[in-house]
XYZ file of C-alpha atoms in Angstrom:
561
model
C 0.000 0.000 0.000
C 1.554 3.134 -1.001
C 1.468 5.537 2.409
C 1.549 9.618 1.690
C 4.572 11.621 3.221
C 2.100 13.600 5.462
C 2.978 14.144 9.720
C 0.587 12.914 11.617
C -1.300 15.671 12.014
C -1.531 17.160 8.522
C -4.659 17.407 6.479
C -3.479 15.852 2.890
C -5.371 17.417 -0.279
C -5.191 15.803 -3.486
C -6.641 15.630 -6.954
C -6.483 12.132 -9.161
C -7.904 13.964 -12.147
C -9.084 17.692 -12.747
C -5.870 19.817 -12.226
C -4.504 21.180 -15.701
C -7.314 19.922 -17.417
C -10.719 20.562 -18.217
C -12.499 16.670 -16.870
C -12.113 14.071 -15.306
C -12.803 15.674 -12.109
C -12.002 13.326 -8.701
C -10.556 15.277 -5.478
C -9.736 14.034 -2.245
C -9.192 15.011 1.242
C -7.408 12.714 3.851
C -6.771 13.221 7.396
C -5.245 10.025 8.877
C -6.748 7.123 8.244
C -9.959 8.777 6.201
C -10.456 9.507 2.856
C -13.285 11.412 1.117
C -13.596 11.626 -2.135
C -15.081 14.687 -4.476
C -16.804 13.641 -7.636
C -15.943 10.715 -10.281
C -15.925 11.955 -13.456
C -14.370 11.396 -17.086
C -12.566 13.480 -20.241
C -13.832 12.910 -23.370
C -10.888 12.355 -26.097
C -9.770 15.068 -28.609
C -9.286 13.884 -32.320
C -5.460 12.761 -32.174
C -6.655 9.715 -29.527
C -7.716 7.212 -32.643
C -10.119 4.625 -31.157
C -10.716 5.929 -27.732
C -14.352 6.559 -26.517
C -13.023 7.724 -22.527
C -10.345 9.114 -21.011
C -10.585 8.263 -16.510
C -7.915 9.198 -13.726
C -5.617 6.129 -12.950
C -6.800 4.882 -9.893
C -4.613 3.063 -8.208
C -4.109 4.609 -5.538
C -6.953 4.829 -4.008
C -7.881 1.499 -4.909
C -4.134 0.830 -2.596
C -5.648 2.439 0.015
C -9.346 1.770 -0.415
C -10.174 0.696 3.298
C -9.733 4.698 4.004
C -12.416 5.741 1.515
C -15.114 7.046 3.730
C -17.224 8.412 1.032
C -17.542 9.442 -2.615
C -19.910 12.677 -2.535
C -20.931 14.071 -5.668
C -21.275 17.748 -6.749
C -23.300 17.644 -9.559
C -24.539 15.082 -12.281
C -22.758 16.319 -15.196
C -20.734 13.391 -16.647
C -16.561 14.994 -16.156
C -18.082 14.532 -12.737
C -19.560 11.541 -12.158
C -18.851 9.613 -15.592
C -16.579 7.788 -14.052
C -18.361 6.243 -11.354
C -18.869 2.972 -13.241
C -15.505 2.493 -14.009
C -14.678 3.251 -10.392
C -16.751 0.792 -9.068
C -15.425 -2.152 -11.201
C -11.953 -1.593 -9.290
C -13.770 -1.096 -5.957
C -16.953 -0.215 -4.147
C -17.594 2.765 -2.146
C -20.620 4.340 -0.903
C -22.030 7.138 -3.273
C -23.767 10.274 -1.675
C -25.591 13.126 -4.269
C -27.882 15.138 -4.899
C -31.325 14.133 -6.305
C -31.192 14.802 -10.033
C -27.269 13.761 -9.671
C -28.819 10.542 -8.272
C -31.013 9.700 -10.921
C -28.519 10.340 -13.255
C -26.332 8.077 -11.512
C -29.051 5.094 -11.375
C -29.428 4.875 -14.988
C -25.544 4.115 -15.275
C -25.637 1.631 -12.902
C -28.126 -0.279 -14.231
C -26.432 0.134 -18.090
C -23.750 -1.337 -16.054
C -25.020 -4.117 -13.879
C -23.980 -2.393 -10.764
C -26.669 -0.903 -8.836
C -28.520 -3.770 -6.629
C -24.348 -3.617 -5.540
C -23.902 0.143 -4.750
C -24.880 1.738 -1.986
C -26.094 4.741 -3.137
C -27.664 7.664 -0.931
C -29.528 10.570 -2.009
C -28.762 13.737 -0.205
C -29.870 17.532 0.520
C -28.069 20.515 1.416
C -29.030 20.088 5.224
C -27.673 16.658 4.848
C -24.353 16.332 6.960
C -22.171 12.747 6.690
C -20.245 12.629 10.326
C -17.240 9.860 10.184
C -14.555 9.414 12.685
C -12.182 12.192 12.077
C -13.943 13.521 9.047
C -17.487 14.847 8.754
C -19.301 16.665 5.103
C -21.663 19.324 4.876
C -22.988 21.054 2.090
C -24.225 24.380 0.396
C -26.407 25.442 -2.173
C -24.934 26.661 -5.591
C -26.289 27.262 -9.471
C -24.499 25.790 -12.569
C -26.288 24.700 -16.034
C -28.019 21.591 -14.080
C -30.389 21.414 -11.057
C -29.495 20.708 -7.716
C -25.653 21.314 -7.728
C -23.781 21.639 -4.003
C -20.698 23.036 -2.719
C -18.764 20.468 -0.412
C -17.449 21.406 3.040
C -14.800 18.679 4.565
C -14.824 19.323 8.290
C -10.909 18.295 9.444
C -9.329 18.810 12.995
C -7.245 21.322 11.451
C -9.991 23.175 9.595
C -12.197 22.979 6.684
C -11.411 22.599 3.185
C -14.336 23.754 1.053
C -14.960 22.418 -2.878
C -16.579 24.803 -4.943
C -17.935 21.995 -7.753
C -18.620 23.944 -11.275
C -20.746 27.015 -10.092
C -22.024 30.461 -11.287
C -24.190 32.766 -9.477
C -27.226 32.842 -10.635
C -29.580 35.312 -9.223
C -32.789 35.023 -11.095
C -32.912 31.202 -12.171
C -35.378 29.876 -14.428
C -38.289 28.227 -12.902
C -38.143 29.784 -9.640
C -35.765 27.728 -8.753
C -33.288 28.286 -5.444
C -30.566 30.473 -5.949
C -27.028 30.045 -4.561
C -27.002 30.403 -0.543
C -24.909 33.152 0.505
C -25.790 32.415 3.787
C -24.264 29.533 4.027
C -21.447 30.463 2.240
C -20.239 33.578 4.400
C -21.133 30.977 7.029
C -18.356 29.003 6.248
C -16.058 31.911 5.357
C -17.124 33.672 9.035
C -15.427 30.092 10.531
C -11.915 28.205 10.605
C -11.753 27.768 6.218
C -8.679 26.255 5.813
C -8.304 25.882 2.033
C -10.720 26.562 -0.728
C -10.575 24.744 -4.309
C -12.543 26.277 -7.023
C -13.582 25.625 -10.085
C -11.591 28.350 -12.749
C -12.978 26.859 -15.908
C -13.917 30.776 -17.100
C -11.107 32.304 -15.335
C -10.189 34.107 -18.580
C -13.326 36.116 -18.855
C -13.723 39.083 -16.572
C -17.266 39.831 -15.860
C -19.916 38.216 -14.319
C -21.781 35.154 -15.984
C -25.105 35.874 -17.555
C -28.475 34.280 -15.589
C -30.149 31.727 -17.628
C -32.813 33.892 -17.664
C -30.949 35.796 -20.140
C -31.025 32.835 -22.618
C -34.902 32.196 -22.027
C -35.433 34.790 -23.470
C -33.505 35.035 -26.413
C -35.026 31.411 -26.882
C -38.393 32.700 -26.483
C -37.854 35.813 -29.526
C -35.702 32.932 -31.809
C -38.492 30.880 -32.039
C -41.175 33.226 -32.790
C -39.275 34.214 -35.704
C -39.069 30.521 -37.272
C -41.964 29.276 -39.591
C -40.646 25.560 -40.216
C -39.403 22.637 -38.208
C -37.184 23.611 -35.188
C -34.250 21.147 -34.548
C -32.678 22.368 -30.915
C -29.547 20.972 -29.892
C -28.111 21.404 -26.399
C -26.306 19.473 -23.132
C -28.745 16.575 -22.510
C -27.689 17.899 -18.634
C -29.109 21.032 -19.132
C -32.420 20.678 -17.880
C -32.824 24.403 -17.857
C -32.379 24.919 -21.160
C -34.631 21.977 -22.051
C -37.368 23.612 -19.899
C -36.757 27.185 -22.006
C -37.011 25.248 -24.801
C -39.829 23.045 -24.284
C -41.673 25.659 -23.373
C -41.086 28.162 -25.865
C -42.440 25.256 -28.306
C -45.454 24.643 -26.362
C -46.413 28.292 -26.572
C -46.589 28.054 -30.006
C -48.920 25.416 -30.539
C -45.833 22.966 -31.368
C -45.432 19.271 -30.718
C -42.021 17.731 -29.171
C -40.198 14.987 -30.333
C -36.890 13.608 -28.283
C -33.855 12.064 -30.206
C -30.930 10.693 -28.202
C -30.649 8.553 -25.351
C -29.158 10.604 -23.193
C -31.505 13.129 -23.901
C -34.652 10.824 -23.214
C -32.752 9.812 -19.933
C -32.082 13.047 -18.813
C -35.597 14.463 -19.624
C -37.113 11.350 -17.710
C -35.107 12.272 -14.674
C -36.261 15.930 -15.134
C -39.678 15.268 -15.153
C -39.389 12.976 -12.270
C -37.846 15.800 -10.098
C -40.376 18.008 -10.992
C -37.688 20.311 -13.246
C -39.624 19.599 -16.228
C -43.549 19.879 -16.861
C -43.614 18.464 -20.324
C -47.483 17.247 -20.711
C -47.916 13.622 -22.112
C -50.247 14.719 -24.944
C -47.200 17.714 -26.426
C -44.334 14.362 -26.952
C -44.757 12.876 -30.348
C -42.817 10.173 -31.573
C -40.943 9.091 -34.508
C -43.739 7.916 -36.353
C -45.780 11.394 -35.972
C -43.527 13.649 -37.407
C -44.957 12.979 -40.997
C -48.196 13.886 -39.440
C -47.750 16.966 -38.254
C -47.021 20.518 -40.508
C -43.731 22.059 -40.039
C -44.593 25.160 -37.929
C -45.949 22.307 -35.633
C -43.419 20.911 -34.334
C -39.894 20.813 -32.308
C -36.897 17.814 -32.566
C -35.056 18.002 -29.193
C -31.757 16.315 -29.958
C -28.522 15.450 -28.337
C -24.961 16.380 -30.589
C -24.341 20.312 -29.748
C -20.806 19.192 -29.663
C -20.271 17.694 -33.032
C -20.312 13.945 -31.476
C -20.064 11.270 -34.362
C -22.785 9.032 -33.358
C -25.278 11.615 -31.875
C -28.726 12.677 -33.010
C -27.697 15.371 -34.889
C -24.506 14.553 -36.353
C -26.636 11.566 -37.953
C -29.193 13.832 -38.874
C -26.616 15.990 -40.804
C -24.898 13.248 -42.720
C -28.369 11.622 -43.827
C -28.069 8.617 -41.740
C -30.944 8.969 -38.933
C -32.960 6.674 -39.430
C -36.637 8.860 -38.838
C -35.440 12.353 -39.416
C -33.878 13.779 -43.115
C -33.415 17.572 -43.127
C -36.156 19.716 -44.715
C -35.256 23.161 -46.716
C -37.405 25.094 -44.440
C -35.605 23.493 -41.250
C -34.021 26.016 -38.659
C -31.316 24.366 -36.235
C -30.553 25.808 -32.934
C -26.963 24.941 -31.083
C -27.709 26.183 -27.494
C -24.319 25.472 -26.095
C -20.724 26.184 -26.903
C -18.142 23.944 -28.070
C -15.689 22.330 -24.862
C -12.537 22.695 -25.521
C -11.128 20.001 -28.303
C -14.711 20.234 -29.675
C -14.403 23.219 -31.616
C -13.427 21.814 -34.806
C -16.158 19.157 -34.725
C -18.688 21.362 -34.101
C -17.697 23.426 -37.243
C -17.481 20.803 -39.397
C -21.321 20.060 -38.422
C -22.669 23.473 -38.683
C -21.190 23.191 -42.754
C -22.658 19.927 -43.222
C -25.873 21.568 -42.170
C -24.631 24.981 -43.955
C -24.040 22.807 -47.087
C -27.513 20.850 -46.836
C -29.899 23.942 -46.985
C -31.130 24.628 -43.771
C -30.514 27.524 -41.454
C -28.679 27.067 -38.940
C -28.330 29.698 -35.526
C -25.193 29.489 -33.312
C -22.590 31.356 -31.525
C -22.750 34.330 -28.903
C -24.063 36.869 -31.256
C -27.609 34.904 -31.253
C -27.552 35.211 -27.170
C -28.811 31.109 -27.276
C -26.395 30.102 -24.738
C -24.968 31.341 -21.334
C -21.983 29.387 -19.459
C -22.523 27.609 -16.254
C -19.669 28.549 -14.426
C -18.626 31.628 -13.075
C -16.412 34.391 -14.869
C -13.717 36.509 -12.777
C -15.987 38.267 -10.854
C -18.163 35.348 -9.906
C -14.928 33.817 -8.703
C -13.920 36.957 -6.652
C -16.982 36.642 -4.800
C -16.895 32.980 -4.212
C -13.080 33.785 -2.387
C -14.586 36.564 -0.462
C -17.544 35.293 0.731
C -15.786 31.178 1.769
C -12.612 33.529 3.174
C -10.151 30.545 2.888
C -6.461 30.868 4.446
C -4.868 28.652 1.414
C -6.076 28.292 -1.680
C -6.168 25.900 -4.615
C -7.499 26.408 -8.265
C -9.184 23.181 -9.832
C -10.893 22.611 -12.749
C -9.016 24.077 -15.316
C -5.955 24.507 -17.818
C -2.951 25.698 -16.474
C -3.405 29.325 -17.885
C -6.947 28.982 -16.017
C -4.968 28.145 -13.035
C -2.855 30.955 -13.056
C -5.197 33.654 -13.634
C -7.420 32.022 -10.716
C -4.584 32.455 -8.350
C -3.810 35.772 -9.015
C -7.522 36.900 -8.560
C -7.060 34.932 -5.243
C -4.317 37.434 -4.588
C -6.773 40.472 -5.555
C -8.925 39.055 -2.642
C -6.047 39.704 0.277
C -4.862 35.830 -0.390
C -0.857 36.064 -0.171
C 0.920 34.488 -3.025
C 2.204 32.026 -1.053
C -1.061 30.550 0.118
C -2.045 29.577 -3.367
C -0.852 26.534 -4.883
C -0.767 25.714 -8.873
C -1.174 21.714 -8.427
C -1.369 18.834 -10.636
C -2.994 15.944 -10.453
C -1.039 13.565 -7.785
C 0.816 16.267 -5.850
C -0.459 16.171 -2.427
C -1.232 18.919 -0.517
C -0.574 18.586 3.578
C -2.141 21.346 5.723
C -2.105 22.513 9.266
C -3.978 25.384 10.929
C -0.702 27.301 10.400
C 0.806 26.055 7.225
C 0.455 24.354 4.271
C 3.399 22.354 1.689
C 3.834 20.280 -1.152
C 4.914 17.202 0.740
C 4.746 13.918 -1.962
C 3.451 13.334 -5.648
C 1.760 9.344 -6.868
C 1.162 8.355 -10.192
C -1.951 10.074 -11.782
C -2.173 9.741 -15.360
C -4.969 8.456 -17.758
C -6.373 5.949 -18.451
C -7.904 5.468 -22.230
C -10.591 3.374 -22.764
C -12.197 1.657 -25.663
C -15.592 1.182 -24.412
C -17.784 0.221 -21.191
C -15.124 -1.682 -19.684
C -12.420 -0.343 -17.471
C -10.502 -3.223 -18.228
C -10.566 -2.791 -22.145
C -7.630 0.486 -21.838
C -5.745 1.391 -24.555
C -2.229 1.320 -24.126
C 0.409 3.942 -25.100
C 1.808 1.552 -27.230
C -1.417 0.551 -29.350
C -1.971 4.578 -29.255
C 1.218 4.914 -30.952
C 0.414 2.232 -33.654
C -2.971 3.952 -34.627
C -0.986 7.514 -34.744
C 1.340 5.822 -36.871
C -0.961 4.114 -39.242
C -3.492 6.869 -39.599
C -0.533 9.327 -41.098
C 2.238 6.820 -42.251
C 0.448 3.742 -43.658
C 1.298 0.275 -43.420
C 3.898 -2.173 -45.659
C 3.270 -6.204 -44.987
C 6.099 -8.335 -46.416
C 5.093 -11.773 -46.634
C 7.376 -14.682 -47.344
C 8.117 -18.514 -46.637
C 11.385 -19.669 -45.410
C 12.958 -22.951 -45.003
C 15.144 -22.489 -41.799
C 17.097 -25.802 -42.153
C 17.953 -25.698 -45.785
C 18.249 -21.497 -45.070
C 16.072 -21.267 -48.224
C 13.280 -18.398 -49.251
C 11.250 -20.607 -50.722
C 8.155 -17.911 -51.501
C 8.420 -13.988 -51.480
C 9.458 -11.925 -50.230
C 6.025 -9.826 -51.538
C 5.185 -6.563 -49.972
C 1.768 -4.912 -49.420
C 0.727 -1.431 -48.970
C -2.004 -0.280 -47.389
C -2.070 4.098 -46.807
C 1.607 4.380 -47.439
C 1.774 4.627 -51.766
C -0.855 3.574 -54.514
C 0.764 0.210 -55.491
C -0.261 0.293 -59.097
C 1.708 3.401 -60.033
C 4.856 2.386 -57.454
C 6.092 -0.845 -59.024
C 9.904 0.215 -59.540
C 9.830 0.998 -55.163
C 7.802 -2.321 -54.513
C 10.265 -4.204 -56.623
C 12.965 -2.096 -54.608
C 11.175 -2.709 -51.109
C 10.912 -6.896 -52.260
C 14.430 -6.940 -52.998
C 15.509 -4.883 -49.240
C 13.580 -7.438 -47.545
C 14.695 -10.984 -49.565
C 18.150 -8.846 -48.878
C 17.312 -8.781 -45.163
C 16.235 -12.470 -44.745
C 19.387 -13.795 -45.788
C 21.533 -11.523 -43.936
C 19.195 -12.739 -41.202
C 20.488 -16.668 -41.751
C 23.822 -15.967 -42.562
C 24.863 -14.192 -39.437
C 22.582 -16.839 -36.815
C 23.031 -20.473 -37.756
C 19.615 -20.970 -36.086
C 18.072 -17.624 -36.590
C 14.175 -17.579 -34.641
C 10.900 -16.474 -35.643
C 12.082 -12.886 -33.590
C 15.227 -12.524 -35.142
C 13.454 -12.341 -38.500
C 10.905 -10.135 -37.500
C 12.868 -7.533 -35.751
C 15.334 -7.460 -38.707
C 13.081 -7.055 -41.623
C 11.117 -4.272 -39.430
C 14.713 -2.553 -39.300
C 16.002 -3.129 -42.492
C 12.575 -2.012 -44.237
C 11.782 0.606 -42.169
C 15.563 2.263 -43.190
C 15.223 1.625 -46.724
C 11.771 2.992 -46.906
C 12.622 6.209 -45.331
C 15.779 6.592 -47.113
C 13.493 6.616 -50.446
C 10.362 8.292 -49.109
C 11.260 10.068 -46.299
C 7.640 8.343 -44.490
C 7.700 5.842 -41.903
C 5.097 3.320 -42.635
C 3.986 0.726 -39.668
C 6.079 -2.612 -41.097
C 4.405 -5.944 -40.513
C 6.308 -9.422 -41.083
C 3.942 -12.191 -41.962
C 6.812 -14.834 -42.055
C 5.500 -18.745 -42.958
C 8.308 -21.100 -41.722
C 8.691 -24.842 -43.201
C-alpha cells in the first residue's frame, strides 16, 4: 500500500484527475486514516486519440488504500463529474452520496452497467451532513447549467477545506428555482476555512456570468421568428435549457419529439424531479412527425458538440434513421463547443450549412450562457468562503494561473495559493500548508464500457502511426534448415503509396527485404521467428525512409517450413 509523506497531524489534499485539465474531475481530502472523495468523473478524447471513446484518472491509488475511503460525494450530475463512477466501481466499491437529479442520473448508469442492486447509493440535501470518525461533510447550495448542484465542506481537525464543484451565481434562475445560498457560504467563510478549491474553468473572462434567464429569453424571440421545423440541440444535462425550450415550443402550438438517449434519460429524470412539466399529450414520436405541418413541431436532440454518433450529427450526414433535413428546417446549437470540440462542431454546422437549412449558433444569437462563473463570480466565491490557502481546480494551467492571481486580488498572499497537478499532495495545518509527496496520476484510455478494455500507449502509438504513415506487410516462406526463401518476399501497402503506379519501389522494397532475410540466416546459424521479424522491421523501415522520407507501420507475416 503506497502511504503519503504527510505528519501525523496534517490534512493531505489531493486531486487524481481535474488539475490542468478541463475533466475528469475526482478530489480528495485525507486526514489520517480517512479519505473522502469529491466527484468521479471522465474526459472525453480530442481527435489525435484514434479509437478511444473515454479518457478516466488512474486509480490506483486509491484502490491501494481503499479501506480509508469514507465516502464518494458528488457535486453535480454532469458526466466529467460523475462519468466515471462505473468504471470506479469495477476496481472497488464505495458508498455514493448526491444530490437528487445527480442521483437519478447516476441510477441509470448503474443499471447500463449491472452495478446498482451492488452500490450503496444515498440521495442527499443541502441540510444533509455525513459525520465519520475524524472527518465529517456538509454542504451548500450553488447554481451551474443543471439542477441541484452543491458546494462540499470537509470538516478536518485542522480546519475545513471547502470544494466549490462547477458554479455560477445565478440570481434570477429559471423556474423559480433556489438560488445560490450566501448564507451559508459567508457561514463558512465567518469560521476556521482552511483551504478553498474552485472551479476556474472561465477564469479568462472578466465579468460576471449571464443568468439563464438571459437565454430564455432570447429562446423565447428565436423561435417566434421561425416558420418551419425547429431542430434544438443542447447538453442533454441542461435541464434548464430543455425547460426554455420546451416551453417556448409549447407556446406556439408545437409538438415535441426527443432524439438521443441521453436526452430521453435526462428528460425522464427531469420530469421525475419536478424540473420539467412536459405534458404527455405535447411528446410525439418518430412515427408522428410525418403527421404533423412544419410550424408544428420541435426535434429536441442530443450532438451540440459535433459527437459522431449523436442525433444530430446523424441527422446531418443523412443517416438517422426517422429524421432527413427539410429546406425550411431552422437548427438551434444552445451550447458552446468544450474545448477540443471546436473543430467538430464546425465541421457540423457546414454539413448543415451545405444541406440547406438555417442554422443559428454562436454568442451573437444570445442562445447560450456558461454555467460557471467568470472573474468576478470567482472573486466573490473567495470573499464570501474567506479561505487561508487556496487551490485552483478545474481548469488549464493558464486557467490556473489567472485564478490564483484573482485569489491574490482578494487579500490571499501568493504564497497561500498553490498551482497543483494531479497527484501532488497537498498537507495542511492550521498554520501552514506544503507540497509534501506526488503518486502516479495519469490516464487511463478506454475503448468502451469496460475499465478493463484500456488502450495502451503503445497501441496509441500504432494507430498515430498508421493513420498518417500507412502500413507495408512483407510476406514470405522460409525454409530455416535448408536457409532457403522458398516464396516472397512480396510486400503490401495499405495508406503508405498507390501500389499500381509504385512498381519500380515495390520491386525495390521486395528486394531490401529478400536482402534482409538472408543476412538474417547468414549471421545466426539458427536464426528464430524474432530474429526475423525484428530485422526485416529494421532493415525495411531504413530503406523505406531513405526513399520516401515516411515511416510506414512494417508488418512481417513470415510462414516457416
Amino acid at each position: 500500500m503506497r502511504k503519503l509523506k504527510v505528519k501525523n497531524n496534517e490534512v493531505a489534499v489531493y486531486a487524481v484527475g481535474g488539475l490542468g485539465e478541463i475533466g475528469k474531475n475526482m478530489y480528495c481530502v485525507q486526514y489520517q486514516d480517512e479519505i473522502v472523495i469529491i466527484d468521479c468523473g471522465i474526459k472525453f478524447p480530442e481527435d489525435e486519440l484514434l479509437g478511444v471513446d473515454y479518457i478516466i484518472p488512474d486509480y490506483q491509488f486509491l484502490i491501494e488504500n481503499q479501506k480509508k475511503i469514507k465516502a464518494l460525494v458528488i457535486t453535480h450530475g454532469h458526466e466529467d463529474h460523475i462519468g466515471g463512477i462505473p468504471f470506479f466501481l469495477q476496481k472497488l466499491n464505495v458508498p455514493i452520496w448526491a444530490g437528487p437529479f445527480a442521483s437519478e442520473l447516476i441510477k441509470g448508469k448503474l443499471k447500463e452497467h449491472n452495478l446498482l442492486r451492488t452500490t450503496e447509493l444515498h440521495e442527499l440535501q443541502e441540510d444533509t451532513v455525513l459525520k465519520f470518525r475524524k472527518l465529517s461533510v456538509s454542504f451548500f447550495r450553488t447554481t451551474h447549467s443543471i439542477p441541484d448542484t452543491l458546494g462540499i465542506a470537509v470538516h478536518t481537525p485542522q480546519g475545513t477545506v471547502v470544494q466549490t464543484g462547477d458554479f455560477k451565481f445565478d440570481l434570477t434562475p429559471v423556474g423559480n428555482l433556489p438560488s445560490p445560498n450566501f448564507q451559508k457560504m459567508a457561514e463558512i467563510g465567518g469560521k476556521d476555512c482552511l483551504l478553498l478549491m474552485s472551479d476556474s474553468t472561465n477564469a479568462e473572462r472578466p465579468t460576471f456570468t449571464k443568468s439563464e434567464r438571459f437565454v430564455e429569453k432570447s429562446i423565447k424571440r428565436i423561435f417566434t421568428e421561425i416558420q418551419g421545423r425547429i431542430i434544438f440541440a443542447t447538453f442533454a444535462s441542461n435541464v434548464y435549457r430543455v425547460r426554455e425550450a420546451c416551453e417556448a415550443a409549447l407556446e406556439q402550438g408545437r409538438k415535441i419529439a426527443i432524439f438521443g438517449r441521453s436526452m430521453e434519460n435526462a428528460i425522464e429524470a427531469g420530469q421525475k424531479l419536478g424540473y420539467l412539466n412536459i405534458p404527455e399529450e405535447a411528446l410525439v414520436d418518430a412515427q408522428e412527425l410525418h403527421n404533423l405541418p412544419a410550424n408544428k413541431l420541435m426535434i429536441l436532440c442530443t450532438g451540440s458538440q459535433g459527437e459522431p454518433m449523436a442525433a444530430l450529427s446523424r441527422i446531418a450526414n443523412g443517416t438517422h434513421r426517422q429524421i432527413s433535413l427539410q429546406p425550411d428546417d431552422t437548427v438551434v446549437f444552445s451550447s458552446n463547443p468544450i474545448p477540443g470540440n471546436t473543430v467538430s462542431v464546425n465541421n457540423l454546422i457546414n454539413k448543415l450549412d451545405e444541406a440547406g437549412v438555417t442554422v443559428i449558433h454562436g454568442k451573437v444569437n444570445n442562445i447560450h450562457t456558461s454555467g460557471h462563473g467568470g472573474q468576478e463570480d470567482q472573486k466573490l466565491m473567495l470573499r464570501l468562503i474567506k479561505p487561508k490557502f487556496f487551490m485552483p481546480c478545474h481548469g488549464e494551467y493558464r486557467m490556473q494561473m489567472i485564478h490564483a492571481k484573482l485569489a491574490e486580488q482578494t487579500g490571499i498572499p501568493e504564497d497561500n495559493c498553490f498551482i497543483m497537478k494531479n497527484g501532488d499532495v497537498l498537507a495542511l495545518t492550521r498554520d501552514s500548508a506544503r507540497i509534501a509527496d506526488h503518486f502516479s496520476a495519469g490516464d487511463v484510455y478506454l475503448n468502451d464500457a469496460d475499465i478493463n478494455d484500456n488502450v495502451s500507449s503503445q497501441i496509441l502509438s500504432d494507430r498515430t502511426i498508421l493513420a498518417s504513415e500507412g502500413v507495408v506487410t512483407a510476406v514470405a516462406t522460409i525454409n530455416v534448415k535448408k536457409h532457403r526463401i522458398t516464396a516472397g518476399p512480396d510486400t503490401i501497402s495499405r495508406g503508405f503509396i498507390y501500389m499500381r503506379e509504385s512498381n519500380e519501389l515495390i520491386h525495390d522494397t521486395n528486394k531490401a527485404a529478400f536482402s534482409s532475410l538472408l543476412n538474417t540466416m547468414k549471421k545466426k546459424s539458427h536464426p528464430t521467428e524474432k530474429d526475423f521479424n525484428n530485422n526485416i522491421i529494421d532493415d525495411l523501415q531504413e530503406f523505406l525512409y531513405q526513399k520516401t522520407e515516411r515511416s510506414p507501420m512494417i508488418v512481417p507475416m513470415l510462414i516457416f517450413e
